[in-house]
Short mmCIF file of C-alpha atoms in Angstrom, two decimals:
data_model
loop_
_atom_site.label_atom_id
_atom_site.label_comp_id
_atom_site.label_asym_id
_atom_site.label_seq_id
_atom_site.Cartn_x
_atom_site.Cartn_y
_atom_site.Cartn_z
CA MET A 1 81.48 94.10 126.50
CA ARG A 2 79.20 91.88 124.44
CA ARG A 3 81.34 92.58 121.46
CA LEU A 4 84.39 91.46 123.37
CA ILE A 5 82.70 88.20 124.24
CA ILE A 6 81.79 87.61 120.60
CA ILE A 7 85.37 88.24 119.52
CA TRP A 8 86.45 85.89 122.26
CA PHE A 9 84.35 83.07 120.89
CA LEU A 10 85.39 83.78 117.32
CA LEU A 11 88.94 83.30 118.47
CA VAL A 12 88.22 80.29 120.62
CA ILE A 13 86.38 78.20 118.05
CA PRO A 14 89.06 78.12 115.30
CA GLY A 15 91.72 77.71 117.95
CA SER A 16 89.88 74.78 119.44
CA LEU A 17 89.29 73.18 116.05
CA ALA A 18 92.94 73.57 115.22
CA TYR A 19 93.81 72.10 118.54
CA ILE A 20 91.58 69.10 117.99
CA GLY A 21 93.18 68.73 114.59
CA GLU A 22 96.58 68.63 116.16
CA ALA A 23 95.55 66.18 118.80
CA ALA A 24 94.06 63.95 116.13
CA GLY A 25 97.31 64.15 114.20
CA VAL A 26 99.18 63.20 117.30
CA ARG A 27 96.91 60.24 117.73
CA ARG A 28 97.80 58.99 114.32
CA TYR A 29 101.42 58.93 115.38
CA SER A 30 100.63 57.07 118.52
CA ALA A 31 98.57 54.59 116.54
CA ALA A 32 101.51 54.17 114.22
CA ALA A 33 103.69 53.73 117.24
CA GLU A 34 101.48 50.92 118.48
CA ARG A 35 101.87 49.13 115.21
CA GLY A 36 105.58 49.14 115.78
CA TRP A 37 106.32 51.88 113.34
CA THR A 38 110.10 52.35 113.24
CA SER A 39 111.11 55.59 111.89
CA PRO A 40 112.84 57.96 111.70
CA ALA A 41 116.14 56.25 111.35
CA PRO A 42 117.97 56.01 114.66
CA ASP A 43 121.06 57.59 113.21
CA ARG A 44 119.23 60.74 112.26
CA LEU A 45 120.49 63.74 114.06
CA PRO A 46 118.57 63.88 117.30
CA GLU A 47 119.84 67.41 117.81
CA ASN A 48 117.81 68.56 114.87
CA VAL A 49 115.46 70.47 117.04
CA GLY A 50 112.43 72.11 115.63
CA ALA A 51 111.40 68.70 114.47
CA PRO A 52 109.55 67.86 117.65
CA ASP A 53 108.17 64.62 116.35
CA GLU A 54 111.64 63.26 116.52
CA ALA A 55 110.79 62.99 120.15
CA ILE A 56 109.00 59.84 119.12
CA LYS A 57 111.96 57.70 118.41
CA PRO A 58 112.59 54.01 118.75
CA ALA A 59 114.01 52.78 121.98
CA GLU A 60 117.43 51.20 121.70
CA ASP A 61 116.65 47.53 122.26
CA ASP A 62 113.17 46.78 121.05
CA ASN A 63 110.95 48.14 118.37
CA GLU A 64 108.68 50.08 120.71
CA VAL A 65 108.42 53.78 120.38
CA GLU A 66 109.04 55.91 123.41
CA LEU A 67 108.24 59.51 123.98
CA ASP A 68 111.21 61.67 124.85
CA MET A 69 109.30 64.16 126.93
CA ASP A 70 112.10 66.73 127.12
CA GLU A 71 112.64 66.73 123.41
CA TYR A 72 108.90 66.89 122.77
CA LEU A 73 108.31 69.83 125.10
CA TYR A 74 111.41 71.88 124.39
CA GLY A 75 111.35 71.13 120.69
CA HIS A 76 107.99 72.85 120.49
CA VAL A 77 108.83 75.96 122.46
CA ARG A 78 112.44 76.44 121.42
CA ASP A 79 113.67 78.51 118.53
CA SER A 80 114.99 76.50 115.59
CA TYR A 81 116.70 76.88 112.24
CA GLU A 82 113.84 75.36 110.32
CA TRP A 83 110.10 75.57 110.62
CA HIS A 84 108.81 72.11 111.19
CA ILE A 85 105.27 71.72 109.93
CA MET A 86 104.47 68.04 110.25
CA THR A 87 105.83 64.58 109.92
CA VAL A 88 104.16 62.20 107.50
CA ASN A 89 105.23 58.55 107.71
CA GLY A 90 108.47 59.57 109.31
CA ARG A 91 109.29 62.18 106.75
CA HIS A 92 109.65 65.67 108.15
CA ILE A 93 108.00 68.42 106.24
CA SER A 94 109.79 71.59 107.24
CA ILE A 95 110.46 74.97 105.80
CA PRO A 96 114.24 75.38 105.67
CA LEU A 97 115.24 78.88 106.73
CA PRO A 98 118.31 80.89 105.81
CA VAL A 99 121.27 80.62 108.12
CA ILE A 100 123.35 83.80 108.28
CA VAL A 101 126.56 83.46 110.24
CA ILE A 102 129.76 85.42 110.65
CA SER A 103 132.54 83.22 111.85
CA LYS A 104 134.62 84.14 114.87
CA THR A 105 137.44 81.88 113.76
CA GLY A 106 138.12 83.58 110.47
CA ASN A 107 135.82 81.38 108.43
CA GLY A 108 134.08 84.41 106.98
CA PHE A 109 130.46 85.35 106.33
CA HIS A 110 128.06 82.68 105.18
CA VAL A 111 124.48 82.49 104.08
CA PHE A 112 123.04 79.06 103.37
CA SER A 113 119.87 77.06 103.79
CA SER A 114 119.40 75.29 107.07
CA LYS A 115 118.63 72.05 105.26
CA HIS A 116 122.38 71.57 104.74
CA LEU A 117 122.77 71.27 108.47
CA GLU A 118 120.59 68.18 108.58
CA GLU A 119 123.43 66.15 107.16
CA GLY A 120 125.83 67.35 109.82
CA GLU A 121 128.60 69.86 109.40
CA TYR A 122 128.35 72.34 106.55
CA LYS A 123 131.07 74.88 105.74
CA GLY A 124 132.49 74.35 109.18
CA PHE A 125 129.19 74.99 110.97
CA ARG A 126 127.06 72.43 112.74
CA ILE A 127 124.25 72.28 115.22
CA SER A 128 125.49 71.80 118.74
CA THR A 129 124.46 68.83 120.81
CA SER A 130 126.18 70.03 123.95
CA GLU A 131 124.39 70.68 127.19
CA GLU A 132 125.48 74.27 127.09
CA ARG A 133 123.85 75.43 123.89
CA PRO A 134 121.74 72.67 122.43
CA GLY A 135 120.34 73.26 118.99
CA ARG A 136 122.39 76.34 118.24
CA ILE A 137 124.82 76.68 115.38
CA VAL A 138 128.46 76.38 116.44
CA GLU A 139 131.81 76.12 114.78
CA THR A 140 134.82 74.27 116.03
CA GLY A 141 137.53 76.39 117.60
CA PRO A 142 141.26 75.79 117.60
CA GLU A 143 141.22 73.37 120.53
CA GLY A 144 138.16 71.53 119.38
CA LYS A 145 135.99 73.73 121.54
CA GLU A 146 132.59 74.82 120.38
CA ILE A 147 132.52 78.48 119.47
CA ARG A 148 129.31 80.30 118.78
CA PRO A 149 129.62 82.46 115.65
CA TRP A 150 127.79 85.72 115.17
CA ASP A 151 124.47 84.20 114.28
CA PHE A 152 121.99 86.38 112.42
CA SER A 153 120.00 83.48 111.04
CA ILE A 154 116.38 83.91 110.10
CA THR A 155 115.19 81.35 112.59
CA LYS A 156 111.65 80.15 113.16
CA ASN A 157 111.05 82.93 115.66
CA VAL A 158 112.54 85.58 113.40
CA LEU A 159 110.35 84.46 110.52
CA GLY A 160 107.38 84.33 112.87
CA LEU A 161 108.21 87.84 114.04
CA MET A 162 108.36 89.04 110.45
CA ILE A 163 105.06 87.43 109.53
CA ASN A 164 103.30 88.67 112.65
CA SER A 165 104.77 92.15 112.27
CA ALA A 166 103.64 92.28 108.67
CA LEU A 167 100.20 91.20 109.82
CA LEU A 168 100.23 93.83 112.55
CA LEU A 169 101.28 96.54 110.11
CA PHE A 170 98.60 95.40 107.71
CA ILE A 171 95.91 95.46 110.39
CA VAL A 172 96.85 98.78 111.97
CA LEU A 173 97.70 100.65 108.78
CA GLY A 174 94.54 99.24 107.22
CA THR A 175 92.60 100.63 110.15
CA ALA A 176 94.38 103.97 109.89
CA ARG A 177 93.57 104.03 106.18
CA TRP A 178 89.90 103.81 106.97
CA TYR A 179 90.16 107.02 108.99
CA ARG A 180 92.05 108.70 106.21
CA ARG A 181 89.40 107.71 103.67
CA HIS A 182 86.35 108.52 105.76
CA ASP A 183 84.96 111.48 107.56
CA ALA A 184 85.82 109.88 110.87
CA VAL A 185 84.38 112.78 112.82
CA ASN A 186 80.87 112.14 111.68
CA GLU A 187 81.12 108.45 110.94
CA ALA A 188 81.91 105.47 113.14
CA PRO A 189 83.57 102.38 111.69
CA SER A 190 82.06 98.93 111.79
CA GLY A 191 83.46 95.43 111.37
CA GLY A 192 87.18 94.88 111.73
CA VAL A 193 88.00 98.56 111.91
CA GLY A 194 85.37 98.86 114.63
CA ILE A 195 87.03 96.10 116.63
CA MET A 196 90.40 97.77 116.25
CA GLU A 197 88.94 101.09 117.27
CA MET A 198 87.40 99.49 120.32
CA LEU A 199 90.71 97.90 121.32
CA VAL A 200 92.74 101.04 120.63
CA THR A 201 90.29 103.17 122.57
CA MET A 202 90.25 100.69 125.43
CA VAL A 203 94.05 100.65 125.70
CA GLU A 204 94.29 104.41 125.31
CA ASP A 205 91.53 105.29 127.76
CA ASP A 206 91.87 102.55 130.35
CA ILE A 207 95.62 102.14 130.44
CA ILE A 208 97.53 104.98 128.90
CA LYS A 209 95.46 107.95 129.97
CA ASP A 210 95.03 106.72 133.52
CA CYS A 211 98.56 105.48 134.12
CA VAL A 212 100.80 107.92 132.29
CA GLY A 213 99.00 111.08 133.24
CA GLU A 214 98.96 114.43 131.57
CA ASP A 215 101.23 114.16 128.52
CA TYR A 216 100.11 110.66 127.67
CA ARG A 217 99.88 111.43 123.96
CA ARG A 218 103.63 111.35 123.67
CA TYR A 219 103.77 107.76 124.87
CA SER A 220 100.56 106.37 123.45
CA PRO A 221 102.08 105.26 120.10
CA TYR A 222 104.74 103.21 121.87
CA LEU A 223 102.37 101.70 124.40
CA LEU A 224 99.78 100.90 121.76
CA THR A 225 102.44 99.31 119.57
CA ALA A 226 103.67 97.24 122.51
CA PHE A 227 100.13 96.13 123.37
CA PHE A 228 99.16 95.08 119.87
CA PHE A 229 102.55 93.57 119.15
CA ILE A 230 102.42 91.39 122.25
CA PHE A 231 98.74 90.57 121.84
CA LEU A 232 99.09 89.52 118.21
CA ASN A 233 102.23 87.49 118.84
CA ASN A 234 100.57 85.81 121.82
CA LEU A 235 97.58 84.90 119.71
CA MET A 236 99.70 83.65 116.83
CA GLY A 237 101.65 81.57 119.32
CA ILE A 238 98.47 79.74 120.26
CA VAL A 239 97.62 78.85 116.67
CA PRO A 240 99.24 75.43 116.36
CA PHE A 241 100.16 75.46 112.66
CA PHE A 242 102.09 77.61 110.24
CA PRO A 243 102.29 80.64 110.25
CA GLY A 244 101.41 80.52 113.93
CA GLY A 245 102.93 78.31 116.52
CA ALA A 246 106.26 80.06 116.88
CA ASN A 247 106.83 80.67 120.55
CA ILE A 248 107.73 84.32 120.11
CA THR A 249 106.56 86.11 123.21
CA GLY A 250 107.63 83.07 125.20
CA ASN A 251 111.19 83.68 124.12
CA ILE A 252 113.38 85.63 126.47
CA ALA A 253 115.26 87.53 123.76
CA VAL A 254 111.97 88.96 122.48
CA THR A 255 110.70 89.98 125.89
CA LEU A 256 114.16 91.37 126.67
CA VAL A 257 113.90 93.74 123.72
CA LEU A 258 110.39 94.78 124.71
CA ALA A 259 111.55 95.40 128.27
CA LEU A 260 114.51 97.41 127.00
CA PHE A 261 112.22 99.60 124.93
CA THR A 262 110.15 100.24 128.02
CA PHE A 263 113.32 100.87 130.02
CA PHE A 264 114.37 103.58 127.59
CA ALA A 265 110.86 105.00 127.42
CA ILE A 266 110.92 105.33 131.20
CA ASN A 267 114.42 106.68 131.68
CA LEU A 268 115.12 108.76 128.59
CA PHE A 269 112.20 111.08 129.25
CA GLY A 270 112.16 111.08 133.04
CA ASN A 271 112.08 114.59 134.44
CA LYS A 272 114.36 116.03 137.08
CA HIS A 273 112.08 115.20 139.98
CA TYR A 274 112.25 111.58 138.96
CA TRP A 275 116.04 111.58 138.97
CA LYS A 276 116.07 113.45 142.24
CA GLU A 277 113.80 110.81 143.78
CA ILE A 278 116.27 108.17 142.69
CA LEU A 279 119.57 109.84 143.50
CA TRP A 280 118.55 111.92 146.50
CA PRO A 281 115.25 110.56 147.83
CA GLU A 282 113.34 112.18 150.66
CA VAL A 283 114.58 109.93 153.43
CA PRO A 284 116.64 110.53 156.58
CA THR A 285 120.11 111.65 155.61
CA TRP A 286 121.88 108.73 157.24
CA LEU A 287 120.27 106.52 154.65
CA LYS A 288 122.02 108.49 151.93
CA VAL A 289 125.35 109.54 153.45
CA PRO A 290 127.96 108.11 153.84
CA VAL A 291 126.57 104.83 152.51
CA PRO A 292 124.13 105.64 149.66
CA LEU A 293 121.72 102.91 150.70
CA MET A 294 118.50 104.35 149.33
CA PRO A 295 120.00 105.58 146.04
CA ALA A 296 121.50 102.12 145.56
CA ILE A 297 118.11 100.49 146.12
CA GLU A 298 116.47 102.97 143.77
CA ILE A 299 119.07 102.34 141.08
CA ILE A 300 118.58 98.59 141.42
CA GLY A 301 114.86 99.32 141.10
CA LEU A 302 115.52 100.98 137.76
CA PHE A 303 116.58 97.62 136.39
CA THR A 304 114.27 95.30 138.28
CA LYS A 305 111.20 96.99 136.80
CA PRO A 306 111.94 96.09 133.17
CA PHE A 307 113.44 92.80 134.32
CA SER A 308 110.15 91.83 135.92
CA LEU A 309 108.34 92.85 132.73
CA MET A 310 110.66 90.65 130.72
CA VAL A 311 110.32 87.60 132.95
CA ARG A 312 106.57 87.94 133.49
CA LEU A 313 105.68 87.91 129.82
CA PHE A 314 108.23 85.25 128.93
CA ALA A 315 107.29 82.91 131.78
CA ASN A 316 103.54 83.27 131.35
CA ILE A 317 103.55 82.52 127.66
CA LEU A 318 106.11 79.77 127.91
CA ALA A 319 104.24 78.14 130.76
CA GLY A 320 101.00 78.32 128.80
CA HIS A 321 102.57 76.59 125.82
CA LEU A 322 104.15 73.94 127.99
CA MET A 323 100.84 73.24 129.70
CA ILE A 324 99.04 72.78 126.41
CA LEU A 325 101.86 70.54 125.19
CA GLY A 326 101.66 68.61 128.42
CA VAL A 327 97.96 68.03 127.96
CA VAL A 328 98.53 66.82 124.41
CA ALA A 329 101.33 64.57 125.71
CA MET A 330 98.71 62.52 127.54
CA VAL A 331 97.86 61.05 124.16
CA PHE A 332 101.47 59.91 123.63
CA LEU A 333 102.01 58.68 127.14
CA THR A 334 98.97 56.43 127.07
CA ALA A 335 99.66 55.14 123.56
CA LYS A 336 100.95 51.81 124.82
CA MET A 337 98.14 51.22 127.30
CA GLY A 338 95.68 49.85 124.82
CA ILE A 339 93.12 51.42 122.59
CA ALA A 340 90.45 51.96 125.28
CA VAL A 341 92.70 53.76 127.75
CA ASN A 342 94.30 55.72 124.97
CA SER A 343 90.94 56.80 123.55
CA GLY A 344 89.74 57.83 126.98
CA PHE A 345 92.82 59.87 127.65
CA THR A 346 92.64 61.36 124.18
CA ALA A 347 89.12 62.55 124.90
CA VAL A 348 90.26 63.99 128.20
CA ALA A 349 93.23 65.60 126.49
CA VAL A 350 91.01 67.22 123.88
CA ILE A 351 88.58 68.57 126.46
CA LEU A 352 91.36 69.80 128.72
CA GLY A 353 93.18 71.17 125.70
CA VAL A 354 90.18 73.20 124.58
CA PHE A 355 89.94 74.56 128.09
CA MET A 356 93.65 75.36 128.14
CA ASP A 357 93.39 77.09 124.78
CA CYS A 358 90.59 79.29 126.08
CA LEU A 359 92.69 80.04 129.11
CA GLU A 360 95.63 80.86 126.88
CA LEU A 361 93.50 83.29 124.90
CA LEU A 362 92.71 85.02 128.15
CA VAL A 363 96.39 84.98 129.11
CA ALA A 364 97.36 86.29 125.67
CA PHE A 365 95.17 89.32 126.21
CA LEU A 366 95.98 89.67 129.88
CA GLN A 367 99.73 89.60 129.48
CA ALA A 368 99.63 92.17 126.70
CA TYR A 369 97.39 94.28 128.95
CA VAL A 370 99.63 93.85 131.98
CA PHE A 371 102.83 94.60 130.09
CA THR A 372 101.30 97.75 128.64
CA MET A 373 99.78 98.83 131.92
CA LEU A 374 102.97 98.36 133.93
CA SER A 375 104.98 100.14 131.25
CA ALA A 376 102.48 102.99 131.42
CA VAL A 377 102.63 103.05 135.21
CA PHE A 378 106.44 103.15 135.21
CA ILE A 379 106.42 105.89 132.60
CA GLY A 380 103.89 107.81 134.68
CA LEU A 381 106.15 107.42 137.72
CA SER A 382 109.07 108.83 135.78
CA ARG A 383 107.22 112.08 135.30
CA PRO A 384 106.16 113.30 138.74
CA LYS A 385 104.60 116.72 138.44
CA HIS A 386 105.97 118.31 141.61
CA GLU A 387 108.31 117.46 144.38
CA THR A 388 106.76 115.28 147.04
CA ASN A 389 106.82 116.69 150.51
CA MET B 1 119.35 76.37 129.85
CA SER B 2 118.89 77.68 126.37
CA LEU B 3 115.35 78.74 127.16
CA ILE B 4 116.46 81.42 129.58
CA THR B 5 119.53 82.64 127.73
CA PRO B 6 118.65 85.34 125.25
CA ASP B 7 119.97 84.52 121.82
CA PHE B 8 121.91 87.32 120.19
CA GLY B 9 120.58 86.78 116.69
CA LEU B 10 116.98 86.84 117.78
CA PHE B 11 117.72 89.86 119.99
CA PHE B 12 119.13 91.66 116.96
CA TRP B 13 116.23 90.81 114.68
CA MET B 14 113.64 91.56 117.35
CA THR B 15 115.18 95.00 117.97
CA LEU B 16 115.22 95.70 114.24
CA ILE B 17 111.72 94.41 113.53
CA PHE B 18 110.08 95.88 116.60
CA GLY B 19 111.89 99.17 115.99
CA ILE B 20 110.61 99.34 112.44
CA VAL B 21 107.09 98.32 113.44
CA PHE B 22 107.12 100.92 116.20
CA LEU B 23 108.36 103.71 113.95
CA VAL B 24 105.90 102.92 111.18
CA LEU B 25 102.95 102.58 113.51
CA ALA B 26 103.94 105.64 115.54
CA LYS B 27 104.09 107.70 112.37
CA TRP B 28 101.26 106.39 110.21
CA GLY B 29 99.29 104.02 112.39
CA PHE B 30 98.09 104.84 115.86
CA PRO B 31 98.15 108.66 115.90
CA MET B 32 95.76 108.64 112.96
CA ILE B 33 93.38 106.34 114.83
CA THR B 34 93.62 107.98 118.23
CA ASP B 35 93.38 111.49 116.82
CA SER B 36 90.31 110.62 114.78
CA VAL B 37 88.68 108.94 117.75
CA GLN B 38 89.57 111.93 119.92
CA LYS B 39 88.12 114.31 117.36
CA ARG B 40 84.95 112.29 117.19
CA ALA B 41 84.74 112.15 120.97
CA ASP B 42 85.22 115.92 121.13
CA ARG B 43 82.53 116.39 118.56
CA ILE B 44 80.15 114.11 120.39
CA ASN B 45 80.80 115.94 123.64
CA GLU B 46 80.27 119.23 121.88
CA SER B 47 77.04 117.97 120.34
CA ILE B 48 75.80 116.77 123.71
CA ALA B 49 76.60 120.13 125.24
CA LYS B 50 74.84 121.85 122.37
CA ALA B 51 71.83 119.59 122.71
CA ALA B 52 71.66 120.33 126.43
CA GLU B 53 71.88 124.00 125.66
CA ALA B 54 69.16 123.70 123.04
CA GLU B 55 67.01 121.78 125.48
CA GLU B 56 67.56 124.45 128.09
CA ARG B 57 66.67 127.07 125.57
CA LEU B 58 63.61 125.15 124.54
CA LYS B 59 62.54 124.89 128.14
CA ASN B 60 63.12 128.61 128.55
CA LEU B 61 61.26 129.18 125.35
CA ALA B 62 58.29 127.24 126.67
CA SER B 63 58.24 129.17 129.91
CA GLU B 64 58.72 132.38 127.98
CA GLN B 65 55.87 131.43 125.76
CA GLU B 66 53.75 130.66 128.78
CA ALA B 67 54.65 134.00 130.28
CA LEU B 68 53.78 135.65 127.01
CA VAL B 69 50.43 133.92 126.87
CA GLU B 70 49.80 134.86 130.47
CA LYS B 71 50.71 138.41 129.72
CA ALA B 72 48.51 138.47 126.67
CA ARG B 73 45.65 137.05 128.68
CA LYS B 74 46.11 139.72 131.32
CA GLU B 75 46.29 142.35 128.65
CA GLN B 76 43.14 140.99 127.11
CA ALA B 77 41.40 141.03 130.44
CA ARG B 78 42.60 144.54 131.07
CA ILE B 79 41.47 145.73 127.68
CA LEU B 80 38.10 144.06 128.11
CA LYS B 81 37.71 145.59 131.50
CA GLU B 82 38.73 148.98 130.22
CA ALA B 83 36.29 148.64 127.37
CA ALA B 84 33.53 147.72 129.75
CA ASP B 85 34.46 150.61 132.00
CA SER B 86 34.56 153.09 129.20
CA ARG B 87 31.27 151.74 127.87
CA ASP B 88 29.71 152.21 131.27
CA ALA B 89 31.21 155.66 131.54
CA LEU B 90 29.98 156.53 128.09
CA LEU B 91 26.51 155.27 128.91
CA GLU B 92 26.52 157.19 132.13
CA GLN B 93 27.74 160.26 130.39
CA ALA B 94 25.17 159.85 127.68
CA LYS B 95 22.46 159.46 130.29
CA THR B 96 23.46 162.53 132.18
CA GLN B 97 23.82 164.38 128.94
CA ALA B 98 20.39 163.30 127.91
CA LYS B 99 18.99 164.23 131.26
CA GLU B 100 20.64 167.59 131.10
CA ASP B 101 19.44 168.12 127.59
CA ALA B 102 15.96 167.09 128.53
CA SER B 103 15.92 169.34 131.51
CA LYS B 104 17.33 172.17 129.43
CA ILE B 105 14.66 171.64 126.85
CA LEU B 106 12.05 171.48 129.54
CA GLU B 107 13.39 174.68 131.07
CA GLN B 108 13.38 176.35 127.73
CA ALA B 109 9.89 175.16 127.07
CA ARG B 110 8.86 176.33 130.47
CA THR B 111 10.39 179.78 129.94
CA GLN B 112 8.86 179.98 126.53
CA ILE B 113 5.51 178.94 127.90
CA ALA B 114 5.85 181.50 130.63
CA ALA B 115 6.79 184.17 128.16
CA GLU B 116 3.92 183.18 125.92
CA LYS B 117 1.64 183.25 128.84
CA GLU B 118 2.92 186.65 129.83
CA SER B 119 2.50 188.08 126.36
CA ALA B 120 -0.88 186.45 126.06
CA LEU B 121 -1.85 187.94 129.36
CA ARG B 122 -0.46 191.30 128.25
CA ASP B 123 -2.45 191.09 125.08
CA VAL B 124 -5.54 190.10 127.01
CA ARG B 125 -4.94 192.93 129.43
CA LYS B 126 -4.39 195.34 126.57
CA GLU B 127 -7.58 194.16 124.95
CA VAL B 128 -9.47 194.27 128.20
CA ALA B 129 -8.12 197.75 128.84
CA SER B 130 -9.03 199.01 125.43
CA VAL B 131 -12.42 197.32 125.68
CA SER B 132 -12.99 198.82 129.05
CA VAL B 133 -11.81 202.22 127.80
CA ALA B 134 -14.21 201.92 124.92
CA VAL B 135 -16.96 200.78 127.26
CA ALA B 136 -16.11 203.57 129.64
CA GLU B 137 -16.12 206.08 126.76
CA LYS B 138 -19.45 204.82 125.70
CA VAL B 139 -20.70 204.95 129.27
CA LEU B 140 -19.24 208.35 129.79
CA ARG B 141 -20.56 209.62 126.55
CA LYS B 142 -23.94 208.44 127.56
CA GLU B 143 -23.69 209.81 131.04
CA LEU B 144 -22.27 213.10 130.01
CA GLU B 145 -25.03 213.79 127.66
CA LYS B 146 -26.49 215.69 130.46
CA ASP B 147 -24.77 218.86 131.50
CA SER B 148 -25.50 218.49 135.06
CA ASP B 149 -23.78 215.32 135.15
CA ARG B 150 -20.92 216.83 133.36
CA ASP B 151 -20.52 219.56 135.79
CA GLU B 152 -20.80 217.30 138.69
CA LEU B 153 -18.09 215.18 137.25
CA LEU B 154 -15.91 218.04 136.56
CA GLY B 155 -16.40 219.16 140.02
CA ARG B 156 -15.52 215.90 141.48
CA LEU B 157 -12.49 215.52 139.27
CA ILE B 158 -11.26 218.88 140.37
CA ASP B 159 -11.76 217.91 143.90
CA GLU B 160 -10.00 214.81 143.46
CA ILE B 161 -6.96 216.52 142.08
#
């Protein structure tokens, strides 16, 4: 337990420092805004999401800078075709990422850098500004309608996923290597391997063994992978600068895949009692024939379980990011109220932000824990040992 | 709306990446860790059980030792007592033996003394007898120097027969 607390603080302090750094950076913008800084150019593509600082753009009539709250919030949590790092004197510093698209209108297969899209249409593809799919690549169909091509682009989230997965592989395989190299029966690891062993043992003993039941060993690799994958991506999502900061576990496509994996883990290996409980549960017959009421409810339940997993993780992480962004936004919103008010609110924002970051660290762990535990519970339920009376 | 609509591209990449991560970790990552930890846990449990057993044995050993010491002490006491008893018996026996021997010797001495006395007496008697015979001869010789006396004696002797 003490070890856990120490790890906690080790994670909190850099996170907080990084956070303060970001808030300070934001303050520079707001100071620039007060001086009547006019940039970026108004005709720049406002749809170029992933460049959240575009949210600070000049109002139409005067030279004052206004904060577009929607753009600021969603720009930070949305996926994008480039990885925006910072804006210096109105110049965006971003990592352009490869766009990989297969046209649905016969335009063919294209791979190009996303920086071409900044200037507008490129090879028939552009970034949509419509309400329906803002910030996604579209092509123009026959009747001038926007058509979404098959889009396999390495977006910010995909790159983040790759980096975090590489990190995860490095950490876990590095840990496994220690066991291969040492006489692990007579020797206990220390340092990083010790932390990993503690976490692995905690997940295995507290969650998997208790929730899955007898043949837990079959599922423990999946559940452990899910736990560490979610935990690491959550943590990296809190880190505000590259290579962190991609809102991966707060993206519904990511949590959808995780939920689908759990769905298959539950249903592919369910035994016959499980299927009997779903299709012919032990309830009065009139609930099953002629209208299969209970089976219908059970079958809906099959899908609501992973659906709840998907939404829970997505919503928790997204909400956490939005709250932190909201706290930081206090600095922007008070920029025009004079230096004293702005400084006061900045201080409050930093303090609240540190608190929120600590909370998010807790949530990062908790959501990984909850996802794993519920997956384990559902898997355990899919393997009842005997028929219930 | 885009926040809650899953994007196909990301879905595809996530499936691919997570699938690969899962396969790699399931093959070379976590089983290695969990198995090693399990083995260590088993070994620790085994060692604890062994230690408990050893402790139990040690405790038994102590009580056994105590019992042994107790037994030895009893044995010692018994042997001492036996030795004392046999010593007493021996002494007693020796005493009686000595007494018997002494009495035997005394008896022997007594018999010998008696026999000596007897033979001495017999010798004395023999001597006395021979002396008295000699005296009587002398007396008779003297007395029978006279014939009368001799006749008288003869007469009396004949009478007496």
